[in-house]
XYZ file of C-alpha atoms in Angstrom:
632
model
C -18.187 42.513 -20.865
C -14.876 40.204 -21.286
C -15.258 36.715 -20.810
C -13.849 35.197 -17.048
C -11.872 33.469 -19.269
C -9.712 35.941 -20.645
C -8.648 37.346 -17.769
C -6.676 33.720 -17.718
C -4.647 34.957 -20.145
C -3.099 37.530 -18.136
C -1.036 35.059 -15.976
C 2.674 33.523 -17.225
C 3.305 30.614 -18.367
C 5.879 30.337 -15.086
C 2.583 31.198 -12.219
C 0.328 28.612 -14.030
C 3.654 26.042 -13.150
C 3.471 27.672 -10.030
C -0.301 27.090 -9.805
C 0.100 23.180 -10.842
C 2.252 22.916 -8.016
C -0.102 23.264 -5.655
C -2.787 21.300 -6.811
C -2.265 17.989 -5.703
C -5.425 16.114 -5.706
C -6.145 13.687 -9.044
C -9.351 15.601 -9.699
C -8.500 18.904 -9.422
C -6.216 18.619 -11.750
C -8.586 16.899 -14.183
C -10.824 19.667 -13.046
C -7.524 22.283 -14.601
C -7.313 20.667 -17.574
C -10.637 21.083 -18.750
C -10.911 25.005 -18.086
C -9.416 25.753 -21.936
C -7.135 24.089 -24.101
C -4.073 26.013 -23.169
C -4.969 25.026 -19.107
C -4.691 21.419 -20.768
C -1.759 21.878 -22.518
C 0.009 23.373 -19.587
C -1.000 20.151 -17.379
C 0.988 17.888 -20.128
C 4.271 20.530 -20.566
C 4.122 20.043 -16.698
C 3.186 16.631 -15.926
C 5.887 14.545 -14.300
C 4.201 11.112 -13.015
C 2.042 8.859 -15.568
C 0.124 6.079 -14.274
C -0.940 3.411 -16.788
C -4.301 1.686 -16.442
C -4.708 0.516 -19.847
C -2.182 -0.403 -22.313
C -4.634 0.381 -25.395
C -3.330 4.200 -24.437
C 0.482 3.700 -24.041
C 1.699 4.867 -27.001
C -0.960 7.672 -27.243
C -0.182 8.835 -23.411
C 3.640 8.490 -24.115
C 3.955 11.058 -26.687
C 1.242 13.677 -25.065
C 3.402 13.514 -22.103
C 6.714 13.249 -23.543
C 8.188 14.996 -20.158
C 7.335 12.814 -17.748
C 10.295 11.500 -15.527
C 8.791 9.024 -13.648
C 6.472 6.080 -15.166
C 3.901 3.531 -13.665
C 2.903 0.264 -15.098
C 2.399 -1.737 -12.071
C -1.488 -1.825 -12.421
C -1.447 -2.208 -16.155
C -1.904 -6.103 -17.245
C -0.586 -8.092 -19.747
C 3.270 -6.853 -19.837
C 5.337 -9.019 -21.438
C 8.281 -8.636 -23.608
C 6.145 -8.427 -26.811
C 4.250 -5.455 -25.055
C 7.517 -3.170 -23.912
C 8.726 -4.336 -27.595
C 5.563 -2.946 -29.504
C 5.701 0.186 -27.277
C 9.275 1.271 -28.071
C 9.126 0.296 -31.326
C 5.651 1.880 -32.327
C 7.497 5.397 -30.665
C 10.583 4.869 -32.801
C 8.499 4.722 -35.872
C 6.217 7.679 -34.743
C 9.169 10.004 -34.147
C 8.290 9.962 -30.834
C 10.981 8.714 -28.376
C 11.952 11.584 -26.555
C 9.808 10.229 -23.179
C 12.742 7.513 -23.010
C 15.096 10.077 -22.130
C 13.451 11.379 -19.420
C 12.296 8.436 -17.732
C 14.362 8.322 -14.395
C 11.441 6.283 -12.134
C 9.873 2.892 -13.887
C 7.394 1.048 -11.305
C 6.986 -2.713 -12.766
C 5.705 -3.927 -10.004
C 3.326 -7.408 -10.424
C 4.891 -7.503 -13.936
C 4.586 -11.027 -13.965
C 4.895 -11.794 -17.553
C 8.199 -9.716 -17.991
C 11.407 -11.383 -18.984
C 15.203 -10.504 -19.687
C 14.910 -9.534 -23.482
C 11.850 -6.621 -22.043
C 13.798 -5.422 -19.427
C 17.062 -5.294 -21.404
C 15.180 -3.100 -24.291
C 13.725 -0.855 -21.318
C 17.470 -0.722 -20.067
C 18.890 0.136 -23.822
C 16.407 3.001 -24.285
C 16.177 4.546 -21.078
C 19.206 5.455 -20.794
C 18.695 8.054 -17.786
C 16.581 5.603 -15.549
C 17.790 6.294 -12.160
C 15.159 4.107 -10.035
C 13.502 0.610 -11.030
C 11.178 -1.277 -8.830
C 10.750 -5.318 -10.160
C 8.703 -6.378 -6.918
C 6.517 -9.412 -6.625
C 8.178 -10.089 -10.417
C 7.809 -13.910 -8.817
C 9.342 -15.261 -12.393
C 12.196 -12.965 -11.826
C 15.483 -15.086 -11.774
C 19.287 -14.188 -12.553
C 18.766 -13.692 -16.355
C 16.448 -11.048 -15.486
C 18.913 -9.408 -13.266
C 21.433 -9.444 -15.180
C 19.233 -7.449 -17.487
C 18.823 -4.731 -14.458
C 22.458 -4.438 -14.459
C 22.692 -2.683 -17.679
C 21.198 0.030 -16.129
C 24.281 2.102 -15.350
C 22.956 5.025 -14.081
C 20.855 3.159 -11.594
C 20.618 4.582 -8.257
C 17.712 2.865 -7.068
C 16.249 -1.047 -7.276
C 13.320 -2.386 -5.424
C 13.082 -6.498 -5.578
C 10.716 -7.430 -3.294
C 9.506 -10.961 -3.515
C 12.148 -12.078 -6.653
C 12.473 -15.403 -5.342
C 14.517 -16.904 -7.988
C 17.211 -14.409 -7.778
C 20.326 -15.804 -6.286
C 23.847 -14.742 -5.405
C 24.968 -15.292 -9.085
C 22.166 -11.978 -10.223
C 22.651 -9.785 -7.007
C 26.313 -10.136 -8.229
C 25.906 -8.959 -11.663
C 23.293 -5.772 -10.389
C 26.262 -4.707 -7.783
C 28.849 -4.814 -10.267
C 26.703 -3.196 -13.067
C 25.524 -0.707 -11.111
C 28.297 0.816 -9.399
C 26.161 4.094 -8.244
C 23.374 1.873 -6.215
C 22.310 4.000 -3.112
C 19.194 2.169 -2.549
C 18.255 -1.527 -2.749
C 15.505 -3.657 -1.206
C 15.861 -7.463 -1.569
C 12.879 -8.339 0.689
C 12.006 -11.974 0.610
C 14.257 -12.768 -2.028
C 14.839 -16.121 -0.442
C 17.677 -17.473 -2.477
C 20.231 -15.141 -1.479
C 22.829 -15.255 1.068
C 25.761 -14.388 2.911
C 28.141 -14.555 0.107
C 26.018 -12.032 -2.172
C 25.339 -9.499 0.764
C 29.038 -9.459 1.418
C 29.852 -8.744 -2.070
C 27.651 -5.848 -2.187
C 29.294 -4.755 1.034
C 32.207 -4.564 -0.610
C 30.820 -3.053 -3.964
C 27.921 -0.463 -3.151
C 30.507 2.129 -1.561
C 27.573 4.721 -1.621
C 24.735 2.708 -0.381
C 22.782 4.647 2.019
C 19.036 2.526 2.166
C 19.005 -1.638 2.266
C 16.185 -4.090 3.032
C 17.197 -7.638 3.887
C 13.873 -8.892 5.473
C 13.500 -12.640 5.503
C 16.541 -13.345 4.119
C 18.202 -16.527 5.714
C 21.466 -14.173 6.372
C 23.314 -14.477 9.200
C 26.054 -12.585 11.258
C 28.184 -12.440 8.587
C 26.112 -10.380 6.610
C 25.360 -7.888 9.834
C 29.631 -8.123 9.787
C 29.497 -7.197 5.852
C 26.895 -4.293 6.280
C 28.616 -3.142 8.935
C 31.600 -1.526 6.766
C 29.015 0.442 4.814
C 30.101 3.980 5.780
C 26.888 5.926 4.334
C 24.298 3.604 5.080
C 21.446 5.158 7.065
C 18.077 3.110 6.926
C 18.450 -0.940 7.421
C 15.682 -2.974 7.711
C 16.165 -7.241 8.656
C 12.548 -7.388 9.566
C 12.208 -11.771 9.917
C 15.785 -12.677 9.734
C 15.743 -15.280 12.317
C 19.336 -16.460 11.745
C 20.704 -12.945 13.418
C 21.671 -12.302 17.363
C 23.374 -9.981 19.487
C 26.626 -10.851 17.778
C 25.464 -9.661 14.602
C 24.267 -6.487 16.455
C 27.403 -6.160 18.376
C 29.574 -5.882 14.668
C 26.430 -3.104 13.453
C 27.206 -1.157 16.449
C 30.875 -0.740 15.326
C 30.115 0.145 12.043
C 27.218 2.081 10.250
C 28.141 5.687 11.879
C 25.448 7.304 9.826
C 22.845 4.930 10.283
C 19.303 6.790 11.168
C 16.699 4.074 10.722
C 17.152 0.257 11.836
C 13.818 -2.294 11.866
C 15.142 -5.311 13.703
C 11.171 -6.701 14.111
C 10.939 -10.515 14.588
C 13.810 -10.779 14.794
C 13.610 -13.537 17.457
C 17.122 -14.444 18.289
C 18.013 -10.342 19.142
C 17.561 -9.686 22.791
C 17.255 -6.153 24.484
C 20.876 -6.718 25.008
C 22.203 -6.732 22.053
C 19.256 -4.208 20.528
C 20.896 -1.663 23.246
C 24.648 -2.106 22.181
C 23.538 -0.587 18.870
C 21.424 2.215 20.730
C 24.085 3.196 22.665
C 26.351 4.207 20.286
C 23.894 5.107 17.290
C 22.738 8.781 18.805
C 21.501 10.157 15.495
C 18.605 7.667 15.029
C 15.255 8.482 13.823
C 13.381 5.419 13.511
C 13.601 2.209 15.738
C 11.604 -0.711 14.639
C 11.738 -3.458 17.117
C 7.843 -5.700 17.083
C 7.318 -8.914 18.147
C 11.223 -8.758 18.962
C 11.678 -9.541 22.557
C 8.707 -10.177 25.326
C 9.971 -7.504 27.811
C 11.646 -3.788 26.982
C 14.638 -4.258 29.604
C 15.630 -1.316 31.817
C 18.808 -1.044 29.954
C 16.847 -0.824 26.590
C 14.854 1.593 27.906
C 17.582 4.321 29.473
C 19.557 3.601 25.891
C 16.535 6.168 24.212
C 17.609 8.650 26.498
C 20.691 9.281 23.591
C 18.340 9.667 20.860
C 17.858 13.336 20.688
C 16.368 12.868 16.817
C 13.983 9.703 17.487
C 10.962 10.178 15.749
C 9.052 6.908 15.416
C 8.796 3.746 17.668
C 7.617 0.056 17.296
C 7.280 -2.124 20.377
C 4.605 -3.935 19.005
C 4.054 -6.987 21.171
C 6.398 -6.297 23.795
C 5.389 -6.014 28.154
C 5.434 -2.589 28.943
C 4.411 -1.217 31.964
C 3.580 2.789 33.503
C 7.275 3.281 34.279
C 8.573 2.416 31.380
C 5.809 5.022 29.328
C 6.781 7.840 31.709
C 10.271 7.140 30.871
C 9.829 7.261 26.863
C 8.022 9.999 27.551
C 10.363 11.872 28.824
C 13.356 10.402 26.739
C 11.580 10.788 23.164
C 9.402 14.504 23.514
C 10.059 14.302 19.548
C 8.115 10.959 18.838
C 5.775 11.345 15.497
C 4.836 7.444 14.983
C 4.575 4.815 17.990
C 3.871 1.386 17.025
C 2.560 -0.407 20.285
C 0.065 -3.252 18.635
C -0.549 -6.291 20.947
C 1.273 -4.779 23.239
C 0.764 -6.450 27.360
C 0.300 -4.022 30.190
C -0.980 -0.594 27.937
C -3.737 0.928 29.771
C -5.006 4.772 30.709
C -1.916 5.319 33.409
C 1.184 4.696 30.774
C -1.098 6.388 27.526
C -1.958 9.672 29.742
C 1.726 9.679 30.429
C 3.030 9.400 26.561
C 0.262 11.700 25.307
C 1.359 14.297 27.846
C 5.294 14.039 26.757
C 4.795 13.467 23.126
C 2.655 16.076 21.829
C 3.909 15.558 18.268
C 2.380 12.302 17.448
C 0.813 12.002 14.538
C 0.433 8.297 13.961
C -0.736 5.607 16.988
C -1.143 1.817 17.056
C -2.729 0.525 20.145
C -4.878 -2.396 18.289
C -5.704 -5.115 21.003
C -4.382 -3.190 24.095
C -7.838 -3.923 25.075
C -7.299 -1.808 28.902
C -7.336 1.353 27.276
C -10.673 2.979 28.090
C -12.141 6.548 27.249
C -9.547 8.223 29.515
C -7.116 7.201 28.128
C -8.212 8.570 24.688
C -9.161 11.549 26.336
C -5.404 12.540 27.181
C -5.069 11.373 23.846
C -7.197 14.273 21.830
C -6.409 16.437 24.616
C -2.484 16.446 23.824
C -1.921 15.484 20.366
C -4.134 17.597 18.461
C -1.893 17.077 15.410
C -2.911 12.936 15.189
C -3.932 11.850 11.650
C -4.100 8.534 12.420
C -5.303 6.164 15.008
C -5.434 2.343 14.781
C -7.934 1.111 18.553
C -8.863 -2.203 17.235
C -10.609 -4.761 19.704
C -10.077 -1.777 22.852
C -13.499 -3.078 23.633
C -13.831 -0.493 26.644
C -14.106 2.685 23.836
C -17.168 3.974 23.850
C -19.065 6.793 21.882
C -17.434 9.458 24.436
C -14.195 8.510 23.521
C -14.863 9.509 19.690
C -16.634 12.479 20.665
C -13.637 13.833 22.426
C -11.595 12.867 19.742
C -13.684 14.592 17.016
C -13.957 18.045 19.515
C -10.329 17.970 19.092
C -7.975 16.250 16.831
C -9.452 17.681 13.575
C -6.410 16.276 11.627
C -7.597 12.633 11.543
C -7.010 10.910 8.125
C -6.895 7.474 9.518
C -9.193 5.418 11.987
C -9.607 2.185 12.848
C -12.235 1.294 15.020
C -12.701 -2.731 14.466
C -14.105 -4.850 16.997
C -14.083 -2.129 19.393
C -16.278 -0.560 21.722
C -18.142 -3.320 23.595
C -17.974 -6.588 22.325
C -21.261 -8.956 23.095
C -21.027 -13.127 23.275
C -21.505 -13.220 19.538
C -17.920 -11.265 19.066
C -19.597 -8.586 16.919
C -19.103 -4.564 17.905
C -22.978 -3.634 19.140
C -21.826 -0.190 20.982
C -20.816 1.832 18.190
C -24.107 3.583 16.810
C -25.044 5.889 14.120
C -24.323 8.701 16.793
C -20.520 7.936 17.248
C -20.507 7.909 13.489
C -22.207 11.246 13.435
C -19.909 12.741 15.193
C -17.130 11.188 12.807
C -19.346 12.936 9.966
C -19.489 16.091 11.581
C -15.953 16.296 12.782
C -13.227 14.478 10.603
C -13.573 16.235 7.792
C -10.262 15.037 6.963
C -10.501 11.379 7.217
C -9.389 9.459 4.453
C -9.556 5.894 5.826
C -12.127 4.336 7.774
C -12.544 0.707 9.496
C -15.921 -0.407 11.107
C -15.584 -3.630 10.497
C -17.969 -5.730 12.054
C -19.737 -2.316 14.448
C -22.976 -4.366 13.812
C -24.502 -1.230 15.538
C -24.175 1.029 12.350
C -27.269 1.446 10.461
C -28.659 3.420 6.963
C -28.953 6.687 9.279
C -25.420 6.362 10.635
C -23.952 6.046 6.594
C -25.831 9.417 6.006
C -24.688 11.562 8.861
C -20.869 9.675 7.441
C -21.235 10.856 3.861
C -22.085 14.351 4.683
C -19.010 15.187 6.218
C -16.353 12.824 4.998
C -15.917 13.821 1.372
C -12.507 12.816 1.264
C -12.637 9.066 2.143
C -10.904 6.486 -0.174
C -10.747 3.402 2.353
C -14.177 2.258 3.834
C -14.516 -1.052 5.502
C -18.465 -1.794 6.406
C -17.932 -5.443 6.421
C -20.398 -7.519 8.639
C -22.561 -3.988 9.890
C -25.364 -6.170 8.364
C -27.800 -3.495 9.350
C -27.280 -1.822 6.372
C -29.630 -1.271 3.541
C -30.060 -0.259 0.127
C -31.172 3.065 1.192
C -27.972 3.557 3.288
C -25.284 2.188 0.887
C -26.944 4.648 -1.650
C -25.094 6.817 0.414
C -21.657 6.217 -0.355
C -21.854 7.171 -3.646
C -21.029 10.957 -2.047
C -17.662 9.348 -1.781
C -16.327 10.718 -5.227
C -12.548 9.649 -4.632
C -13.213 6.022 -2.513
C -10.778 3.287 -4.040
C -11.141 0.176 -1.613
C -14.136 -0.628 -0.182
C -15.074 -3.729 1.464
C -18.878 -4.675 2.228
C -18.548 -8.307 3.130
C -21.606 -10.149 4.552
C -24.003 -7.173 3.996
C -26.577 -9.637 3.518
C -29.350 -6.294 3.032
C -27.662 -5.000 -0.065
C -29.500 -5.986 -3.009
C -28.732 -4.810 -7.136
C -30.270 -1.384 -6.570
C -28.199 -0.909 -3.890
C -25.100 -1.666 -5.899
C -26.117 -0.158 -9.236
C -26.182 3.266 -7.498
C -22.510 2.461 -5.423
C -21.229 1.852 -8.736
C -22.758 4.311 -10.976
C -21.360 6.906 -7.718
C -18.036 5.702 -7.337
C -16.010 5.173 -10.096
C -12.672 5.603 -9.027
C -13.306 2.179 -6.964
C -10.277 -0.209 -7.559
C -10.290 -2.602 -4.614
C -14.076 -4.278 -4.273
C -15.009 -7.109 -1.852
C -18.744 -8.462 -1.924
C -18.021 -11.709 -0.661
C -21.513 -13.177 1.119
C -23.615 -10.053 -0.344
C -25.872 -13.291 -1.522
C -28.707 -11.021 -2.545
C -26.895 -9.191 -5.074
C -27.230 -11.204 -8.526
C -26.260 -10.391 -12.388
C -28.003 -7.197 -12.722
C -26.229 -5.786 -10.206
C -22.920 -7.192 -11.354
C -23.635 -5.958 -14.973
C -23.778 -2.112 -13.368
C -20.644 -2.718 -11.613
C -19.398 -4.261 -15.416
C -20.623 -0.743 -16.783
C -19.491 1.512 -14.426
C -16.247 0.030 -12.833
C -13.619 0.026 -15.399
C -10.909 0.745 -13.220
C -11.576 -2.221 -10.725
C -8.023 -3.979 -10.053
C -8.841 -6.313 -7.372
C -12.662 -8.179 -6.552
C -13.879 -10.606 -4.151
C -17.467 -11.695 -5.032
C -17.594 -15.245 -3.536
C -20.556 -16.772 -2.077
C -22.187 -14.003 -4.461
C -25.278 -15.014 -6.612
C -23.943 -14.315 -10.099
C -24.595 -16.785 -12.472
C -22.706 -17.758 -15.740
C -23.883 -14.371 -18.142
C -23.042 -12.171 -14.863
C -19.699 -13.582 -14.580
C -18.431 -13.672 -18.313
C -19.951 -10.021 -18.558
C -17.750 -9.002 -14.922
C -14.514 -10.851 -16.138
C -14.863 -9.232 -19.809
C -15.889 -5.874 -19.307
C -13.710 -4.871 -16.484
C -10.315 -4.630 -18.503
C -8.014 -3.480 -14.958
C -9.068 -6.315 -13.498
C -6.317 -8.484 -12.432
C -6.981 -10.001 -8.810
C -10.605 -11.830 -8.680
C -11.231 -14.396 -5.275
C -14.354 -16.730 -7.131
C -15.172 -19.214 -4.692
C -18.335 -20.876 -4.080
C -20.384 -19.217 -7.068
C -23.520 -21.654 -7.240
C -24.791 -20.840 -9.749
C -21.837 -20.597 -12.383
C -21.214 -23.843 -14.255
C -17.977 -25.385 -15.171
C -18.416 -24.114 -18.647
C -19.308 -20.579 -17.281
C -15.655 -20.360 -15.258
C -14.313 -21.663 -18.756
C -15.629 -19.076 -20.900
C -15.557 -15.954 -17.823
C -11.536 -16.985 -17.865
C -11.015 -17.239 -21.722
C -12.175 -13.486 -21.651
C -9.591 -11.882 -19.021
C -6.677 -14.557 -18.969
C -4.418 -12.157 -20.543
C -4.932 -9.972 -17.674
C -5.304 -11.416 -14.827
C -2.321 -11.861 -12.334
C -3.915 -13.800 -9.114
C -7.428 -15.777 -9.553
C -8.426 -18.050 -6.625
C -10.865 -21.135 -7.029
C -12.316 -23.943 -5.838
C -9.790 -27.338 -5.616
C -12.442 -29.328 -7.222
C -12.701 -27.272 -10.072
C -8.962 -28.445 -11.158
C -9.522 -31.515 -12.757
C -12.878 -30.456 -14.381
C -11.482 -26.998 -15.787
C -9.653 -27.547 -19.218
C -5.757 -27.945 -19.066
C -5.916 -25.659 -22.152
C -7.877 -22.712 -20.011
C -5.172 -23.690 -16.780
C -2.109 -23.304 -19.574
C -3.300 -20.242 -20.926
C -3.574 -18.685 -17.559
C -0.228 -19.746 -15.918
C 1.257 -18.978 -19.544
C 0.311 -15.233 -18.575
C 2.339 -15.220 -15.596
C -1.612 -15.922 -13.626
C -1.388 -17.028 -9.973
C -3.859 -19.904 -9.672
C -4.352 -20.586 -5.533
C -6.554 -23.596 -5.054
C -8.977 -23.152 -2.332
């Protein structure tokens, strides 16, 4: 009889491609690889994306997966200029180059330690990058921009958080980089008028900008108006604009289709409605914590916006009238942002459930009015929602999720903090292991889950959860103190979780975290701050098994100085660690726990008072590395 194997080797080389673009999921496609060695060698011909966790493998990775357009070193430590150098020149010498010319992404992204002479050798021998994203690069300044702006062909730069960068380097990136469509300058703090208005006047073809927080003011809305093909601006936080500035965007911009004008405090509904009146084909309105009240005027203007898609209102007064008449205005609404919002209760949420039958994404954290009817009309008409955000809507009960679980199948996302009866203590006692068994039994599809503090939640409720949510990556049991060993033993059914947060889960002890760890290995975002009872032996499982830990919070934890310098050591991705109020670590046990992951650590946050007894040598070494030190 042949082998199941063989009949493999009836299919073309073009169906397997076929076949590997369906499978989407991380481990399925590890799952591919290891059928045979030609499955494996198909996955790198046909691998497009590489995501670095270690640079140990660069070189190794680089010339497996020489085809690879778009590349990922945001979550890889110690980048520097020595690194990139060692990398391109250990390919030159290895005959194996050829990745360079396909690169058109490159994500450096927390690349602290990156200078000018890196990013001008990644510019020289990627000569096809198309898209570059340098964000929360704080060390960034104009030397390292004008290093960007040898990349000719760029089409694409992301510089969030670049505070040094001033008019002088936006300059030489807009005239370097004459084919920029999209840009995103968010909080880059030193720039102004005068450089948005020269790349008004150079960026012809711009079609996506982010200004947020910039201190810009009309005069850049009268620059940015004269871009013909721009069609998403965001100027989320620029305080300095009004409705003159909006007045000039609503002469200019004709093919603008998204516009985020949230807190923006000094834009009224006036001048947010000259733009809406003229703008017909937008598709995404952003307007939080804007303006207390939605005028009447504001309201009428969505009546022209045959293509909306997604609202924010977050904040804003809005009463019944004003949800039957977006309801009737906006039938194609996907996303509605209405967070903090005054006056949402069942009336107006039974009326924009019944006209919007679309949504797939809703916000209503803190409109606390909103009871199990209105959820009802909720999973009743938008069957399609994947995500739902009720934090603090203290009047949900267990009924509510039971309706929602009968019906909207869909659900990826739910947030359920602080709600459902809140006691005198301010902790969620209503929410039981039954309305998380029927989350278990019916959102099979949920991906992210927040019970933080549902102090109702106990080892029985985590069972029923893990048997039906295979697919979670967020989970957030912070402060459901009821929980035991024998229900966080649980979670390690939760193959693909990445973040999870277990703060103040004061019943978890080593064994309990031994088997979380040894279970879920894809974690990369831990926090165990208060789990006091968990101490070095359970930290040394967590030093085993979580190698690809990024970020940890174990303050208030009771690891001493061997549990520490093993935690620090061992986990090599580790480059975000909160370490306050560690009893029982000494001054020399911080020393030594640093010495052994300075080169890789980006933020660390300690005590004040261990400043002046830490080593100005250790301190050095750290900030040397591009480290983040907040004093707490």
């Amino acid at each position: 009889m042949a082998s199941p194997l063989s009949n493999f080797s009836l299919l073309t080389d073009d169906l397997l491609f076929r076949i590997l673009d369906k499978i989407t999921s991380t481990s399925d496609r590890k799952n591919f690889r290891l059928v045979s060695k030609d499955f494996h060698r198909f996955d790198s011909i046909h691998r497009k994306t590489l995501k670095l966790l270690r640079l140990e493998f660069a070189n190794s990775l680089l010339h497996k997966f020489s085809q690879i357009n778009a590349l990922d070193l945001s979550t890889c430590p110690r980048i520097d200029d020595a690194t990139i150098s060692s990398i391109l020149l250990t390919s030159r010498f290895s005959n194996s180059l050829s990745w360079t010319l396909n690169i058109k992404k490159l994500v450096l992204s927390n690349a602290t330690g990156l200078r000018s002479k890196g990013l001008e050798l990644l510019m020289r021998f990627c000569i096809n990058l198309e898209a570059i994203d340098v964000s929360d690069c704080w060390e960034f300044g104009d030397l390292e921009a004008c290093a960007l702006a040898c990349g000719l062909g760029l089409r694409e730069v992301r510089m969030d958080k670049c505070v040094k960068v001033t008019d002088v380097g936006l300059a030489r990136i807009v005239v370097g980089c004459g084919k920029l469509e999209r840009l995103s300058l968010r909080w880059c703090m030193e720039i102004s008028d005068l450089g948005i208005d020269l790349l008004s006047k150079k960026c012809h073809h711009l079609r996506f900008l982010d200004i947020s927080y910039l201190k810009v003011t009309n005069r850049s809305l009268f620059s940015i108006a004269s871009l013909g093909k721009l069609k998403s601006l965001s100027m989320v936080g620029c305080s300095l604009l009004d409705d003159v500035g909006m007045k000039y965007l609503g002469r200019g911009c004709p093919l603008l289709q998204v516009l985020d004008v949230s807190r923006c405090n000094g834009i009224s509904s006036y001048g947010l409605t000259l733009v809406l009146k003229v703008h017909s084909g937008l598709q995404q309105l952003g307007a939080g914590y804007c303006f207390a009240d939605l005028s009447a005027d504001l309201i009428y203007s969505l009546k022209n916006l045959g293509s909306l898609n997604l609202i924010k209102f977050d904040g804003a007064r809005l009463s019944d009238s004003k949800f039957l008449s977006i309801s009737l205005y906006c039938k194609q609404l996907v996303e509605v942002g209405l967070s903090k919002c005054i006056g949402v209760a069942d009336e107006g949420i039974i009326q924009l459930a019944s006209g919007c039958v679309n949504l797939k994404i809703l916000d209503l954290t803190c409109c606390n009015l909103i009871t199990d009817i209105g959820i009802s009309a909720i999973a009743d008409c938008c069957t399609n929602l994947v995500s739902l955000k009720v934090e603090s809507c203290n009047l949900i009960t267990e009924k509510g999720l039971e309706r929602l679980g009968h019906s909207c199948l869909l659900i990826e996302e739910l947030d359920l903090t602080d709600c459902s009866g809140v006691d005198d203590t301010g902790l969620c006692t209503n929410v039981h292991d039954k309305g998380l068994s029927h989350i278990g039994q019916n959102f099979s599809m949920i991906c992210e889950l927040d019970l933080y503090r549902c102090e109702g939640i106990r080892d029985e409720g985590l069972a029923a959860l893990s048997g039906g949510c295979r697919k979670l990556k967020i989970l957030n049991l912070s402060y459901c103190r009821a929980i035991t060993d024998e229900g966080i033993q649980h979670l390690s059914n939760f193959e693909d979780l990445s973040v999870l947060e277990m703060r103040s889960l004061i019943n978890i002890t080593c064994s309990g975290m031994t088997i979380v760890a040894a279970g879920c290995k894809k974690l990369l975002d831990l926090d165990l701050k208060f789990c006091r009872n968990i101490d070095d032996s359970g930290f040394w499982a967590l030093a085993y098994y979580s190698r690809n830990l990024q970020q940890i919070n174990i303050s208030h934890c009771g690891i001493s100085d061997v549990g520490l310098c093993m935690v620090l050591g061992n986990l090599t991705c580790l480059q975000d660690a909160k370490l306050l109020h560690l009893t029982k670590v000494s001054v020399e046990g911080f020393e030594l726990a640093l010495r052994a992951c300075y080169m890789r650590l980006k933020k660390v946050k300690l005590l004040s008072s261990l400043r002046s007894l830490l080593s100005a040598e250790i301190l050095k070494m750290l900030q040397g590395r591009g480290c983040k030190i907040k004093w707490h």
